[in-house]
CSV table of C-alpha atoms in Angstrom, one decimal:
chain,number,residue,atom,x,y,z
I,171,MET,CA,65.8,60.0,30.9
I,172,TYR,CA,63.8,56.9,31.9
I,173,SER,CA,63.8,55.3,35.3
I,174,PRO,CA,63.7,51.6,36.0
I,175,THR,CA,60.1,52.1,37.0
I,176,ASP,CA,59.4,53.6,33.6
I,177,HIS,CA,60.9,50.5,31.9
I,178,GLU,CA,58.8,48.2,34.1
I,179,PHE,CA,55.5,49.8,33.2
I,180,MET,CA,56.3,50.1,29.5
I,181,ARG,CA,57.2,46.4,29.5
I,182,ARG,CA,53.8,45.8,31.0
I,183,ALA,CA,52.2,47.9,28.3
I,184,LEU,CA,53.9,45.8,25.7
I,185,ALA,CA,52.8,42.6,27.4
I,186,LEU,CA,49.2,43.8,27.2
I,187,ALA,CA,49.7,44.6,23.5
I,188,GLN,CA,50.6,41.0,23.0
I,189,ARG,CA,47.1,40.1,24.0
I,190,ALA,CA,45.8,41.9,20.9
I,191,LEU,CA,48.2,39.9,18.7
I,192,ASN,CA,45.5,38.0,16.8
I,193,HIS,CA,42.5,40.3,16.7
I,194,ALA,CA,43.7,43.9,16.3
I,195,THR,CA,44.2,43.9,12.5
I,196,PRO,CA,44.1,46.2,10.6
I,197,ASN,CA,44.8,48.3,13.7
I,198,PRO,CA,48.1,48.1,15.5
I,199,ARG,CA,48.5,46.1,18.7
I,200,VAL,CA,48.8,48.5,21.6
I,201,GLY,CA,48.9,48.3,25.4
I,202,CYS,CA,48.4,51.1,27.9
I,203,VAL,CA,49.1,51.2,31.6
I,204,ILE,CA,48.0,54.2,33.8
I,205,VAL,CA,50.0,54.7,37.0
I,206,ARG,CA,50.2,57.1,39.9
I,207,ASP,CA,52.7,56.9,42.8
I,208,GLY,CA,54.0,53.5,41.5
I,209,ARG,CA,50.5,51.9,41.6
I,210,ILE,CA,48.6,50.7,38.5
I,211,LEU,CA,45.3,52.5,38.3
I,212,GLY,CA,44.1,50.9,35.1
I,213,GLU,CA,45.3,49.1,32.0
I,214,GLY,CA,44.0,47.9,28.7
I,215,TYR,CA,44.9,46.8,25.2
I,216,THR,CA,43.5,47.1,21.7
I,217,GLN,CA,40.1,45.5,21.1
I,218,PRO,CA,38.8,44.2,17.8
I,219,PRO,CA,38.3,46.8,15.0
I,220,GLY,CA,35.5,49.2,15.8
I,221,SER,CA,35.9,48.7,19.5
I,222,ASN,CA,38.0,50.6,22.1
I,223,HIS,CA,41.7,51.4,21.7
I,224,ALA,CA,44.1,50.5,24.5
I,225,GLU,CA,44.0,54.0,26.1
I,226,ILE,CA,40.2,54.0,26.3
I,227,GLU,CA,40.2,50.5,27.8
I,228,ALA,CA,42.8,51.6,30.4
I,229,LEU,CA,40.8,54.7,31.3
I,230,LEU,CA,37.6,52.7,31.7
I,231,ASP,CA,39.4,50.1,33.8
I,232,ALA,CA,40.7,52.9,36.1
I,233,ARG,CA,37.3,54.4,36.5
I,234,ARG,CA,35.6,51.1,37.1
I,235,ASN,CA,38.0,50.7,40.0
I,236,GLY,CA,37.1,54.2,41.3
I,237,ASN,CA,40.5,55.7,40.7
I,238,ASP,CA,41.0,59.5,40.1
I,239,LEU,CA,43.2,59.9,37.1
I,240,HIS,CA,44.3,63.5,37.8
I,241,GLY,CA,48.1,63.7,37.7
I,242,ALA,CA,48.7,60.1,36.6
I,243,THR,CA,51.2,58.8,34.0
I,244,ALA,CA,50.0,56.9,31.0
I,245,TYR,CA,52.5,54.4,29.5
I,246,VAL,CA,51.4,53.6,25.9
I,247,SER,CA,53.2,51.2,23.5
I,248,LEU,CA,52.3,53.5,20.5
I,249,GLU,CA,51.6,57.1,20.2
I,250,PRO,CA,47.9,57.9,21.1
I,251,CYS,CA,45.8,58.6,17.9
I,252,SER,CA,44.8,62.1,17.1
I,253,HIS,CA,42.1,61.5,14.5
I,254,PHE,CA,38.5,60.3,14.3
I,255,GLY,CA,38.4,56.8,12.7
I,256,ARG,CA,35.9,54.2,13.9
I,257,THR,CA,36.5,55.6,17.4
I,258,PRO,CA,37.3,59.1,18.8
I,259,PRO,CA,40.9,60.3,19.3
I,260,CYS,CA,42.7,58.7,22.3
I,261,ALA,CA,44.8,61.8,22.8
I,262,THR,CA,41.6,63.8,23.5
I,263,ALA,CA,40.5,61.2,26.1
I,264,LEU,CA,43.8,61.4,27.9
I,265,ILE,CA,43.6,65.2,28.0
I,266,GLU,CA,40.1,65.0,29.4
I,267,ALA,CA,41.2,62.5,32.0
I,268,ARG,CA,43.8,65.2,33.2
I,269,VAL,CA,46.8,62.9,33.2
I,270,ALA,CA,50.0,64.7,33.9
I,271,ARG,CA,52.4,62.6,31.8
I,272,VAL,CA,52.4,60.4,28.8
I,273,ILE,CA,55.3,58.1,27.9
I,274,ALA,CA,55.0,56.5,24.4
I,275,ALA,CA,57.2,53.8,23.0
I,276,VAL,CA,57.2,55.0,19.4
I,277,GLU,CA,55.5,57.5,17.1
I,278,ASP,CA,52.5,56.2,15.1
I,279,PRO,CA,53.7,55.8,11.4
I,280,ASN,CA,50.1,56.3,10.2
I,281,PRO,CA,50.2,59.6,8.2
I,282,GLN,CA,46.9,60.6,9.9
I,283,VAL,CA,48.8,60.6,13.3
I,284,ALA,CA,52.6,60.8,12.8
I,285,GLY,CA,53.4,62.9,15.8
I,286,ARG,CA,50.1,64.9,15.9
I,287,GLY,CA,48.8,62.9,18.9
I,288,LEU,CA,51.9,63.7,20.9
I,289,GLU,CA,51.7,67.4,19.9
I,290,MET,CA,48.0,67.5,21.0
I,291,LEU,CA,49.1,66.2,24.4
I,292,ARG,CA,52.0,68.7,24.7
I,293,SER,CA,49.7,71.6,23.7
I,294,ALA,CA,47.4,70.6,26.6
I,295,GLY,CA,50.3,71.0,29.0
I,296,ILE,CA,51.0,67.3,29.5
I,297,ASP,CA,54.6,66.1,29.9
I,298,VAL,CA,55.2,63.9,26.9
I,299,ARG,CA,58.1,61.6,26.2
I,300,CYS,CA,58.6,59.1,23.4
I,301,GLY,CA,61.1,56.4,22.6
I,302,LEU,CA,61.1,54.1,25.6
I,303,LEU,CA,61.6,50.4,24.3
I,304,ARG,CA,61.1,51.7,20.8
I,305,SER,CA,62.5,48.7,19.0
I,306,ASP,CA,60.3,46.3,21.0
I,307,ALA,CA,57.3,48.4,20.1
I,308,ILE,CA,58.0,48.4,16.4
I,309,GLU,CA,58.6,44.6,16.5
I,310,MET,CA,55.2,44.2,18.1
I,311,ASN,CA,53.6,45.9,15.0
I,312,VAL,CA,56.2,45.0,12.4
I,313,GLY,CA,53.4,44.5,9.8
I,314,PHE,CA,51.6,47.7,10.6
I,315,PHE,CA,54.9,49.7,10.3
I,316,ALA,CA,55.7,48.0,7.0
I,317,ARG,CA,52.3,48.8,5.6
I,318,MET,CA,52.4,52.4,6.7
I,319,ASN,CA,56.1,53.1,5.8
I,320,ARG,CA,56.5,51.3,2.5
I,321,GLY,CA,52.9,50.5,1.3
I,322,ARG,CA,53.1,46.7,1.5
I,323,PRO,CA,52.7,44.1,4.2
I,324,TRP,CA,55.3,42.3,6.2
I,325,VAL,CA,55.8,39.0,4.4
I,326,ARG,CA,56.7,35.9,6.4
I,327,MET,CA,57.4,32.7,4.5
I,328,LYS,CA,56.7,29.5,6.4
I,329,ILE,CA,58.6,26.3,5.3
I,330,ALA,CA,58.5,22.8,6.7
I,331,ALA,CA,61.5,20.9,5.6
I,332,SER,CA,63.8,18.0,6.3
I,333,LEU,CA,67.3,18.5,7.7
I,334,ASP,CA,68.7,18.4,4.2
I,335,GLY,CA,66.3,21.2,3.1
I,336,LYS,CA,63.6,19.1,1.3
I,337,THR,CA,59.9,20.2,1.5
I,338,ALA,CA,58.3,17.4,-0.5
I,339,LEU,CA,59.2,14.2,-2.3
I,340,ASP,CA,59.5,14.3,-6.0
I,341,ASN,CA,56.0,13.0,-6.3
I,342,GLY,CA,54.8,15.9,-4.3
I,343,VAL,CA,54.0,14.1,-1.0
I,344,SER,CA,54.8,16.3,2.0
I,345,GLN,CA,52.5,15.2,4.7
I,346,TRP,CA,53.9,15.1,7.2
I,347,ILE,CA,57.5,16.1,7.3
I,348,THR,CA,57.3,17.9,10.7
I,349,SER,CA,55.7,16.8,13.9
I,350,GLU,CA,52.3,17.7,15.3
I,351,ALA,CA,53.9,20.2,17.7
I,352,ALA,CA,55.4,22.1,14.8
I,353,ARG,CA,52.1,22.0,12.9
I,354,SER,CA,50.3,23.5,15.9
I,355,ASP,CA,52.9,26.1,16.3
I,356,GLY,CA,52.5,26.9,12.6
I,357,HIS,CA,48.8,27.5,13.2
I,358,ALA,CA,49.6,30.0,15.9
I,359,TRP,CA,51.6,32.0,13.3
I,360,ARG,CA,48.5,31.7,11.0
I,361,ALA,CA,46.3,33.1,13.7
I,362,ARG,CA,48.4,36.2,14.1
I,363,SER,CA,48.6,36.8,10.3
I,364,CYS,CA,46.1,39.0,8.4
I,365,ALA,CA,46.4,36.8,5.3
I,366,ILE,CA,47.7,33.4,4.2
I,367,LEU,CA,49.1,33.3,0.6
I,368,THR,CA,49.5,30.2,-1.5
I,369,GLY,CA,49.9,29.2,-5.1
I,370,ILE,CA,47.8,27.1,-7.5
I,371,GLY,CA,50.4,24.3,-7.4
I,372,THR,CA,49.9,23.8,-3.7
I,373,VAL,CA,46.1,23.8,-4.0
I,374,LYS,CA,46.2,21.2,-6.8
I,375,LEU,CA,48.5,18.9,-5.0
I,376,ASP,CA,47.4,19.2,-1.3
I,377,ASN,CA,43.9,20.7,-1.5
I,378,PRO,CA,44.6,22.6,1.8
I,379,GLN,CA,42.0,24.4,3.9
I,380,LEU,CA,44.6,27.0,4.9
I,381,ASN,CA,42.7,28.1,8.0
I,382,VAL,CA,43.4,28.2,11.7
I,383,ARG,CA,42.3,24.9,13.3
I,384,LEU,CA,44.9,23.7,15.8
I,385,VAL,CA,44.9,26.7,18.1
I,386,ASP,CA,42.1,29.0,19.3
I,387,THR,CA,41.3,32.0,17.3
I,388,VAL,CA,38.8,34.8,17.2
I,389,ARG,CA,39.0,35.3,13.4
I,390,GLN,CA,40.2,33.5,10.3
I,391,PRO,CA,42.8,35.2,8.1
I,392,LEU,CA,42.0,36.1,4.5
I,393,LYS,CA,43.2,33.4,2.1
I,394,VAL,CA,45.0,34.6,-1.0
I,395,LEU,CA,45.6,32.4,-4.0
I,396,VAL,CA,48.0,33.2,-6.8
I,397,ASP,CA,46.6,31.5,-9.9
I,398,SER,CA,47.6,33.2,-13.1
I,399,ARG,CA,45.4,31.1,-15.5
I,400,LEU,CA,42.5,30.5,-13.1
I,401,GLU,CA,43.0,26.8,-12.9
I,402,VAL,CA,41.6,26.3,-9.5
I,403,ASP,CA,38.7,23.9,-9.0
I,404,ALA,CA,35.7,25.8,-7.6
I,405,GLU,CA,35.1,22.9,-5.2
I,406,ALA,CA,38.6,23.2,-3.6
I,407,ARG,CA,38.6,23.2,0.2
I,408,LEU,CA,40.4,26.6,0.1
I,409,PHE,CA,37.0,28.2,-0.4
I,410,ASP,CA,35.5,26.7,2.7
I,411,GLY,CA,35.0,29.1,5.5
I,412,ALA,CA,37.1,32.3,5.5
I,413,PRO,CA,37.0,34.7,2.5
I,414,THR,CA,39.4,34.1,-0.3
I,415,LEU,CA,41.0,36.5,-2.8
I,416,VAL,CA,42.1,35.0,-6.1
I,417,ALA,CA,44.8,36.9,-8.0
I,418,CYS,CA,45.0,36.0,-11.7
I,419,ALA,CA,46.6,37.4,-14.8
I,420,ARG,CA,43.6,36.8,-17.1
I,421,ARG,CA,39.9,36.6,-16.3
I,422,ASP,CA,37.5,33.8,-17.2
I,423,PRO,CA,33.9,35.0,-16.8
I,424,MET,CA,32.4,31.5,-16.4
I,425,LYS,CA,35.0,30.4,-13.9
I,426,GLU,CA,34.8,33.7,-12.1
I,427,GLU,CA,31.0,33.3,-11.6
I,428,ARG,CA,31.5,29.8,-10.1
I,429,LEU,CA,34.2,31.2,-7.8
I,430,ARG,CA,32.1,34.1,-6.7
I,431,ASP,CA,29.3,31.6,-5.8
I,432,ARG,CA,31.9,30.1,-3.4
I,433,GLY,CA,32.5,33.4,-1.8
I,434,ALA,CA,35.8,34.3,-3.6
I,435,ALA,CA,36.8,37.7,-4.9
I,436,LEU,CA,39.0,38.0,-8.0
I,437,ILE,CA,41.6,40.5,-8.9
I,438,GLU,CA,43.4,40.7,-12.3
I,439,LEU,CA,47.0,41.7,-11.9
I,440,PRO,CA,49.0,40.6,-15.0
I,441,ASN,CA,52.7,41.4,-15.5
I,442,GLU,CA,54.6,41.5,-18.8
I,443,SER,CA,55.2,37.7,-18.6
I,444,GLY,CA,51.5,36.8,-18.3
I,445,LYS,CA,51.9,35.9,-14.6
I,446,VAL,CA,50.5,37.6,-11.5
I,447,ASP,CA,52.3,40.8,-10.7
I,448,LEU,CA,53.4,39.9,-7.2
I,449,PRO,CA,54.6,43.5,-6.1
I,450,ALA,CA,51.2,44.8,-7.3
I,451,LEU,CA,49.5,42.1,-5.3
I,452,MET,CA,51.3,43.1,-2.2
I,453,ARG,CA,50.4,46.8,-2.7
I,454,GLU,CA,46.8,45.7,-3.1
I,455,LEU,CA,46.8,43.7,0.1
I,456,ALA,CA,48.2,46.7,1.9
I,457,ARG,CA,45.4,48.9,0.5
I,458,ARG,CA,43.0,46.4,1.9
I,459,GLY,CA,44.5,46.8,5.4
I,460,ILE,CA,46.7,43.6,5.5
I,461,ASN,CA,49.6,44.0,7.8
I,462,GLU,CA,51.2,40.5,7.9
I,463,VAL,CA,51.1,37.9,5.2
I,464,LEU,CA,52.1,34.3,5.9
I,465,VAL,CA,53.2,32.5,2.7
I,466,GLU,CA,52.6,28.7,2.6
I,467,ALA,CA,53.4,27.8,-0.9
I,468,GLY,CA,55.6,25.5,-3.0
I,469,PHE,CA,59.3,26.1,-4.0
I,470,LYS,CA,58.4,27.8,-7.3
I,471,LEU,CA,56.2,30.6,-5.9
I,472,ASN,CA,58.6,30.8,-2.9
I,473,GLY,CA,61.4,31.5,-5.4
I,474,SER,CA,59.4,34.1,-7.3
I,475,LEU,CA,58.6,36.0,-4.1
I,476,VAL,CA,62.2,35.9,-2.9
I,477,ARG,CA,63.6,36.9,-6.3
I,478,THR,CA,61.3,39.8,-6.3
I,479,GLY,CA,62.5,41.0,-2.9
I,480,LEU,CA,59.1,40.7,-1.3
I,481,VAL,CA,59.9,38.3,1.6
I,482,ASP,CA,61.0,39.9,4.9
I,483,GLU,CA,61.3,36.8,7.1
I,484,LEU,CA,61.7,33.0,6.9
I,485,LEU,CA,59.9,30.8,9.4
I,486,VAL,CA,61.4,27.4,8.9
I,487,TYR,CA,60.6,24.2,10.7
I,488,LEU,CA,63.4,21.6,10.3
I,489,ALA,CA,62.6,18.0,11.0
I,490,PRO,CA,65.3,15.5,12.0
I,491,LEU,CA,64.9,13.6,8.7
I,492,LEU,CA,67.1,13.1,5.6
I,493,ILE,CA,65.1,12.7,2.4
I,494,GLY,CA,67.6,12.9,-0.4
I,495,GLU,CA,66.6,13.9,-3.9
I,496,ALA,CA,63.3,15.8,-3.7
I,497,GLN,CA,61.8,19.3,-3.8
I,498,GLY,CA,63.7,22.1,-2.1
I,499,MET,CA,62.6,25.2,-0.2
I,500,VAL,CA,63.0,28.0,-2.6
I,501,HIS,CA,63.6,27.8,-6.4
I,502,LEU,CA,66.5,30.2,-7.1
I,503,PRO,CA,68.9,30.4,-10.0
I,504,ALA,CA,72.3,28.6,-9.7
I,505,LEU,CA,75.3,30.7,-8.5
I,506,SER,CA,78.9,30.5,-9.6
I,507,ASP,CA,80.2,32.4,-6.6
I,508,LEU,CA,79.1,32.3,-2.9
I,509,ALA,CA,79.6,36.0,-2.7
I,510,HIS,CA,76.4,36.4,-4.6
I,511,ALA,CA,74.4,34.2,-2.1
I,512,GLN,CA,71.5,35.9,-0.3
I,513,ARG,CA,72.6,36.2,3.3
I,514,LEU,CA,70.2,36.2,6.2
I,515,VAL,CA,70.5,36.7,10.0
I,516,PHE,CA,69.1,34.2,12.5
I,517,ARG,CA,66.7,36.0,14.9
I,518,GLU,CA,65.6,32.9,16.8
I,519,VAL,CA,66.3,29.2,17.1
I,520,THR,CA,63.8,27.2,19.1
I,521,GLN,CA,63.1,23.5,19.6
I,522,ILE,CA,59.4,22.7,18.9
I,523,GLY,CA,58.6,19.1,19.8
I,524,GLU,CA,61.0,17.0,17.7
I,525,ASP,CA,61.7,19.8,15.3
I,526,VAL,CA,63.7,23.1,15.3
I,527,ARG,CA,62.1,26.4,14.4
I,528,LEU,CA,64.3,29.0,12.8
I,529,LEU,CA,63.4,32.6,12.3
I,530,ALA,CA,65.7,34.4,9.9
I,531,ARG,CA,65.6,37.8,8.2
I,532,TRP,CA,67.6,39.5,5.5
I,533,GLY,CA,70.3,41.7,6.8
I,534,GLY,CA,68.5,44.9,6.2
I,535,HIS,CA,65.5,44.1,8.4
């Protein structure tokens, strides 16, 4: 059904989508290549929210180069949109450009699109195909698909640990277990995330900024603090710079006023135990357009998130150290049988400086 040339140009579209990795949110990262007779006429990728989508960028690029688009083929890493949002429908723009063929990697899971863009193109007499490099296209927008299909973001838990799985000494000291190279790599994962989530224990102990500093970025992710009893100090460095959302289980009007003065927003989400309702928090983040959440928390909150089934992926940096008795990665109840252990699948093992970076997912992902 698809030729080697089709694969080549779709891979190019996906490579272009990669350029939107850090700035597209809440939109998906999309690349588009317009081709005729084996020659690229124009190409583009998703611009920041409110600006052009990939197809519009590719059409503009082709026209700037003086290329006639009549009879061309458009390779798009996601179905062209069919609705008016902040920008007009891309399907309409392709129709008006009189392209002859559109090959999309995957249907858009957004209910406002969900096949309608492809149908618009077919109704206009355009040869439409969908499914080329589908899994790669979904992986490019794993958070967007998660938000659209299940109503909560993709949650990636970052952990820096010693070779024996310790994340901090018993006195809480954890800086620095991993190397500078690993820390810079971790900031690259921050940059692609829509939000960084932590707990009050980490803020009390480390007073982190939780922003992107060690790599270039065009925006700062939302900071999310889980703080059931609103114990956070209003002068904490967490509130410097990027906006912060504080999830609590009980409001404190005086504390809330001080936090608002620091630019923080509060949301009250209690569960039956008087803690923050973590599944409700994830649904709220999805409602706010958050596609990917990076968790950088202590072993207790890590354990709560894992036990609740909210974590999709582990991003673990292992340093060549042995620490001994100290804090672990994730607080989970003791097992009496290994058959009940949570099993994951390694997706990637990479050396980063002196350390090793592991990407692992639960079997169902």
